[in-house]
Amino acid sequence: MSLTLTPPDKMADKQSTDQWFASAPLTESSVDLPDWYQQIQASSWEQFCENGGPTRLDQNWRFADLKKVRLSGLLPAPEVDSASSVERALRNRLEAFAAHFVFVNNRLVHSETGSLPEGVICLPINEALAKHSDLVQSYFLKEEGCLGGSKFRQIHAAASLSGVFVHVPRGVICEDPILVNHFVGGDSSTIFPHTLIVADDNTSVSVMDTFQSIQENEETYAIGNVDLHANNGANLQYVAFEDASDTGAKHVQLNSSKAGRDSSIKSAFVNLGAAWVRNESINHMADSGADCQIYSANLANGIQEYDQRTLQVHEAQHTTSDLLFKNALYDNARTIFSGLIQVLPGSHHTDSYQTCRNLLGSKAAEANAMPGLEIDADQVKCSHGSTSGQISDEEIFYLQARGITAEDARRIISLGFLNETVSRLDCDNLKEFLFSRIERKFASLA
Amino acid sequence: MSNSLKIENLHASVEDTEILKGLSLEIPKGEVHAIMGPNGSGKSTLSKVIAGHEDYAVSGGTVHMDGEDLLALEIDERSRAGFFLAFQYPHEIPGVSNANFLRAARQARLPKGEEIDAVAFYKEMYAKMDELGMDRKFTARSVNDGFSGGEKKRNEILQMMMLDPKYAILDETDSGLDIDALKIVAQGVNSMRSPERGFLVITHYQRLLDYIVPDVVHVMHDGKIVKTGGKDLALELEEKGYDWVTEELAVA
């Protein structure tokens, strides 16, 4: 497999284009996609074919294992029997939800409405493109990206999408989370999950995407994009829960957040599964009072690799952001964290924090961290840092002195270490759900 | 089988420096003993050695709890056998809630496969928290994380109440406490005094012993018990200072 893309030759060009643009599920449904969207698809495909992929010289790919990055030979995920996936999704979901969608190999196979308030648009992205073309257009793929994943953004933009569009109209509070499951199966199968959330003025909404494999040991790909827009005074929460097979699944997710005046966006990556994950997260504090909180809890074992790159851009005065990423690593696992805080000229009175902590559970595990800071304003409070270490003997002693075995003590402390990020999210049910999943993975390591 | 926590001729060192130099002490069940002594006399070392801290090497002597050789047990086994240490500086465990921590400690005492009764557990914990004047919110907070000195010490007493030990050592539980917190902590300890339990209260100051009145007071100096008496000994020490004991030793 070549490391960078081999552009399709002229003969095969048309065929490849069809394969990605008009592939299922679009050909199976009779959705009329708007012209502006089809133009984006076409131009993105051209860019994808012309531009080079990630290279070792690119700072945004420093420490990354480029052997794991693949951009050719991907296949659109085929239609498969989805019954068992749907059954799994329903069995493991949160009790209370606003709406629930299940996508299997890029196709919507189940949707259900729970406590979704009136007026909220919550639709599969293709249906939203057809029914709310203008609204979607004003928010669709506005983030150009600068963290290395442009090649993935281009193929994502060219391909048929799965995932949901959510628009919460002014003043509406959506109490329970919106749940979306993405399953993928089949060797080289690729899905393109897209999540676009627009929280209008003084609203509240929470969305969780869960990524899973139909079965183990298949080399599958998910190339996803998530854009979060919080308008004035909105509260938006988003969680990406990666729970796919750790023996084959690969996942690229490009996130962007744009927080408007006095709004707050919490976004979290919880990575337990997949063999390789690349998360990029760009966070714009675009107007005064804007706040972004970016969290990640990663439990990596075996030969799992989690590669995360973040940017916190303060574009206005009186804005705040806080990033806390935590990695617990075992066996030969690797993590990479690269984060940058940028305080743009004139963005005075900014508070910005960035912390990456690594708990090393084995000698062979490897945690790389590259925190960074660029300040171009006054009256700014910023801190950034990273630490790596093992559980302290004093902590273990304290738990042991209460009768807990050393082995259990290690597990409880590690679990707490990761839980510190999850505990900062909203919605108790959601936190308990994530906590129990992390706990379950820890139990499986013992 | 003796019904006591019995320490005989205990020698222990940290990094080749001997700190306990042949300490002997017996706390019969039902009694409260106090150890007083100047800083550096080895009081905290004694508590850590009995709890099993690995930084301390025992080079001689024995510790028996109701006849059982405590030094032969792992740290967690000592706790499950009925020994409790209330720490002078309780450790912070970020991300682990108090409720989960206590639950894990209680669960560790059950036979394998048996699950704790969550409803009964919470009921019991809330009742004990009320006794110690602790807010309910406290159960969801991380263990000792961001706690004030007083909250940490109350938390130690709550753990002691929930784990119901046979013998407990309270290591300078009064340090960092204001008088109101001290009274509450003392009340918690007093409520646990029983013919079935022994206490060893380690303190630098006599003040705590106004609220937890000991049956026996020991004075520790240079790794040994140098004087033993009734509760009045604490008052005498407060009045005359520790120099009085060391001078008396020098004369003898």
XYZ file of C-alpha atoms in Angstrom, chain A residues 54-394:
341
model
C 0.690 13.866 4.686
C 4.475 13.615 4.674
C 7.092 13.094 7.294
C 8.272 16.696 6.852
C 4.913 18.128 7.805
C 4.990 19.398 11.406
C 1.319 18.446 11.708
C 2.285 14.808 11.229
C 5.320 14.794 13.503
C 5.575 11.528 15.482
C 2.679 10.051 13.481
C 3.133 6.567 12.119
C 2.520 7.343 8.453
C 2.404 3.653 7.649
C -1.019 3.726 9.269
C -2.224 6.541 7.061
C -3.849 5.319 3.907
C -5.588 7.293 1.232
C -5.806 4.945 -1.704
C -7.613 1.706 -2.267
C -10.475 2.736 0.001
C -13.838 1.288 -0.961
C -17.299 2.724 -0.396
C -18.899 0.636 2.339
C -21.313 -1.911 0.822
C -24.858 -2.540 1.935
C -24.962 -5.246 4.599
C -27.467 -6.848 6.907
C -27.868 -4.330 9.713
C -30.163 -6.165 12.139
C -27.509 -7.155 14.666
C -25.903 -3.701 14.625
C -29.245 -2.014 15.257
C -29.946 -4.465 18.039
C -26.572 -3.632 19.653
C -27.175 0.093 19.320
C -30.609 -0.116 20.943
C -29.459 -2.398 23.728
C -26.600 -0.125 24.769
C -28.109 3.300 24.407
C -28.875 5.850 27.099
C -32.336 5.597 28.575
C -33.342 9.166 27.844
C -32.599 10.647 24.435
C -33.994 13.367 22.219
C -33.486 11.381 19.017
C -31.548 8.298 17.977
C -30.072 7.440 14.582
C -28.205 4.320 13.548
C -26.081 4.292 10.407
C -24.600 1.038 9.136
C -22.027 1.324 6.354
C -23.011 4.909 5.647
C -26.743 4.090 5.375
C -29.455 5.167 7.763
C -31.035 1.971 9.069
C -32.860 3.147 12.169
C -34.215 6.423 13.446
C -36.356 7.203 16.410
C -37.555 10.349 18.091
C -37.532 10.660 21.875
C -37.891 13.893 23.786
C -36.917 16.098 20.840
C -38.486 19.543 21.400
C -40.702 21.041 18.728
C -38.961 23.192 16.158
C -35.622 21.399 16.326
C -34.423 20.157 12.953
C -32.723 16.822 13.456
C -32.314 14.953 10.174
C -29.894 12.724 8.284
C -27.508 15.087 6.508
C -28.710 14.135 3.001
C -32.321 14.771 3.872
C -31.345 18.093 5.450
C -29.423 19.044 2.288
C -32.565 18.465 0.253
C -35.102 19.995 2.645
C -33.137 22.831 4.260
C -30.622 23.618 1.558
C -30.092 27.311 2.426
C -29.771 26.740 6.143
C -27.274 23.892 5.709
C -25.316 25.849 3.114
C -24.615 28.729 5.462
C -22.815 26.403 7.899
C -21.611 23.506 5.757
C -17.842 22.769 5.799
C -16.835 26.349 6.487
C -13.697 25.310 8.372
C -10.728 25.068 6.060
C -8.540 23.356 8.592
C -4.849 23.834 9.280
C -3.861 20.818 11.349
C -2.799 18.464 8.575
C -6.020 16.691 7.687
C -6.976 18.639 4.535
C -6.633 15.584 2.326
C -9.153 13.764 4.499
C -11.463 16.785 4.509
C -11.372 16.801 0.706
C -12.333 13.165 0.261
C -14.971 13.585 2.957
C -16.447 16.560 1.105
C -16.447 14.653 -2.169
C -18.059 11.497 -0.859
C -21.572 10.466 0.034
C -22.196 11.354 3.654
C -23.889 9.757 6.606
C -24.615 11.476 9.910
C -26.984 14.157 11.093
C -27.734 17.831 10.810
C -29.125 19.470 13.935
C -30.519 22.963 14.142
C -31.905 24.218 17.435
C -33.998 27.361 16.958
C -33.716 30.373 19.239
C -34.530 29.804 22.890
C -35.150 26.042 22.666
C -33.619 23.786 25.313
C -33.036 20.213 24.227
C -32.633 18.382 27.548
C -31.674 14.872 26.512
C -28.791 14.067 24.189
C -29.199 13.238 20.520
C -27.544 9.873 19.875
C -25.959 8.727 16.637
C -24.354 5.319 16.050
C -22.016 4.703 13.131
C -21.169 1.094 12.298
C -18.697 0.049 9.631
C -17.777 -3.381 8.282
C -15.981 -5.069 5.373
C -12.296 -4.888 4.430
C -11.275 -1.426 3.177
C -14.860 -0.273 3.702
C -15.034 3.451 4.247
C -17.766 5.549 5.811
C -18.052 9.336 5.899
C -19.861 10.400 9.064
C -20.789 14.065 9.047
C -22.130 15.935 12.047
C -23.287 19.520 11.747
C -24.823 21.149 14.798
C -26.138 24.661 14.842
C -27.309 25.956 18.206
C -29.048 29.272 17.715
C -29.286 32.033 20.350
C -29.892 30.939 23.958
C -30.317 27.270 23.239
C -28.932 24.107 24.736
C -28.183 20.840 22.942
C -25.982 17.770 23.357
C -25.021 15.219 20.701
C -23.033 11.985 20.980
C -21.604 10.070 18.021
C -20.585 6.474 18.717
C -18.288 4.643 16.309
C -18.369 0.857 16.197
C -17.329 -2.086 14.027
C -19.774 -4.631 12.693
C -17.168 -7.253 13.482
C -13.566 -7.556 14.658
C -10.431 -7.857 12.546
C -11.558 -5.932 9.488
C -9.566 -2.997 8.215
C -12.243 -0.338 8.031
C -12.129 3.422 7.682
C -14.214 6.227 9.053
C -13.376 9.661 7.687
C -15.564 12.079 9.560
C -16.122 15.770 9.946
C -17.861 17.559 12.798
C -18.744 21.252 12.802
C -20.234 22.855 15.884
C -21.736 26.341 15.782
C -22.937 28.042 18.942
C -24.621 31.385 18.442
C -25.189 34.015 21.142
C -25.656 32.509 24.576
C -25.950 28.938 23.301
C -24.718 25.855 25.174
C -23.546 23.096 22.899
C -22.033 19.772 23.904
C -20.594 17.158 21.580
C -19.019 13.774 22.369
C -17.232 11.470 19.924
C -17.099 8.007 21.483
C -14.732 5.682 19.624
C -15.587 2.080 20.452
C -14.655 0.252 17.222
C -12.508 -2.852 16.837
C -8.976 -2.266 18.074
C -7.675 -4.808 15.587
C -8.613 -3.072 12.371
C -10.677 0.071 12.545
C -9.079 3.361 11.548
C -10.735 6.644 12.197
C -10.001 10.208 11.170
C -12.180 12.877 12.700
C -11.886 16.560 11.913
C -13.696 18.761 14.404
C -14.312 22.452 14.434
C -16.112 24.626 16.945
C -17.200 28.183 16.501
C -18.397 29.830 19.694
C -20.279 33.105 19.399
C -20.970 35.800 21.987
C -21.411 34.425 25.524
C -21.786 30.912 24.185
C -20.168 27.740 25.438
C -19.087 24.659 23.523
C -17.937 21.496 25.259
C -16.486 18.870 22.975
C -14.978 15.570 23.988
C -13.166 12.666 22.401
C -13.425 9.404 24.279
C -11.190 6.873 22.579
C -11.268 3.268 23.707
C -11.455 1.394 20.424
C -9.958 1.479 16.908
C -6.412 0.583 15.925
C -5.592 4.098 14.820
C -7.383 7.366 15.503
C -6.527 10.827 14.263
C -8.466 13.640 15.929
C -8.125 17.233 14.832
C -9.938 19.886 16.795
C -10.036 23.566 15.855
C -11.787 25.846 18.294
C -12.686 29.445 17.530
C -13.678 31.771 20.337
C -15.173 34.219 17.881
C -16.888 36.828 20.023
C -16.606 38.202 23.535
C -17.733 35.870 26.282
C -17.188 32.794 24.104
C -15.927 29.683 25.884
C -14.679 26.377 24.505
C -13.889 23.369 26.640
C -12.142 20.526 24.907
C -11.712 17.200 26.665
C -10.327 13.819 25.816
C -10.133 10.525 27.701
C -8.046 7.918 25.915
C -7.366 4.390 27.064
C -4.894 2.788 24.698
C -3.463 -0.713 24.854
C -1.951 -3.294 22.475
C -0.674 -1.398 19.455
C -3.371 1.255 19.437
C -2.299 4.728 18.365
C -4.233 7.899 19.156
C -2.980 10.983 17.368
C -4.583 14.266 18.436
C -3.926 17.793 17.206
C -5.702 20.814 18.590
C -5.939 24.555 18.107
C -7.590 27.078 20.430
C -7.932 30.421 18.663
C -8.984 33.450 20.673
C -10.351 35.906 18.138
C -12.056 38.359 20.471
C -11.659 39.997 23.872
C -12.869 38.365 27.082
C -12.889 34.849 25.733
C -11.962 31.656 27.576
C -10.948 28.146 26.698
C -9.831 25.077 28.589
C -8.354 21.916 27.165
C -7.712 18.779 29.209
C -6.558 15.633 27.426
C -5.723 12.488 29.377
C -4.104 9.336 28.092
C -3.716 6.065 29.941
C -1.346 3.838 27.994
C -0.572 0.140 28.261
C 1.464 -2.428 26.322
C 2.930 -0.871 23.146
C 0.314 1.827 22.759
C 1.245 5.268 21.442
C -0.355 8.656 21.803
C 0.511 11.964 20.230
C -0.788 15.265 21.484
C -0.009 18.494 19.723
C -1.845 21.595 20.866
C -1.585 25.278 20.160
C -3.202 28.240 21.885
C -3.345 31.328 19.683
C -4.372 34.657 21.135
C -4.890 36.924 18.124
C -3.943 40.627 18.179
C -6.442 42.621 20.192
C -7.946 39.621 21.999
C -7.227 41.103 25.405
C -8.445 39.609 28.682
C -8.233 36.061 27.438
C -8.065 33.051 29.761
C -6.771 29.965 28.067
C -5.519 26.666 29.388
C -4.141 23.556 27.795
C -3.096 20.422 29.659
C -2.167 16.952 28.479
C -1.500 14.279 31.077
C -0.217 10.808 30.386
C -0.346 7.827 32.682
C 2.145 5.244 31.540
C 1.129 1.714 32.457
C 3.987 -0.072 30.728
C 7.603 0.485 29.794
C 6.968 0.149 26.055
C 4.088 2.623 25.891
C 4.940 5.940 24.291
C 3.290 9.302 24.892
C 4.358 12.290 22.802
C 3.241 15.791 23.716
C 3.852 19.088 21.971
C 2.060 21.908 23.756
C 2.317 25.399 22.300
C 1.387 29.012 22.910
C 1.282 32.157 20.708
C 0.126 35.317 22.435
C -0.436 38.594 20.634
C -2.546 40.508 23.135
C -2.376 42.011 26.634
C -3.936 41.091 29.973
C -3.927 37.465 29.030
C -3.897 34.464 31.368
C -2.594 31.396 29.611
C -0.979 28.183 30.689
C -0.009 25.077 28.879
C 1.799 21.968 29.859
C 2.043 18.250 29.734
C 3.108 15.586 32.187
C 3.848 11.917 31.894
C 4.241 9.529 34.738
C 3.148 6.483 36.611
C 0.722 6.130 39.477
C 2.409 7.319 42.658
C 3.197 4.744 45.337
C 1.594 7.010 47.962
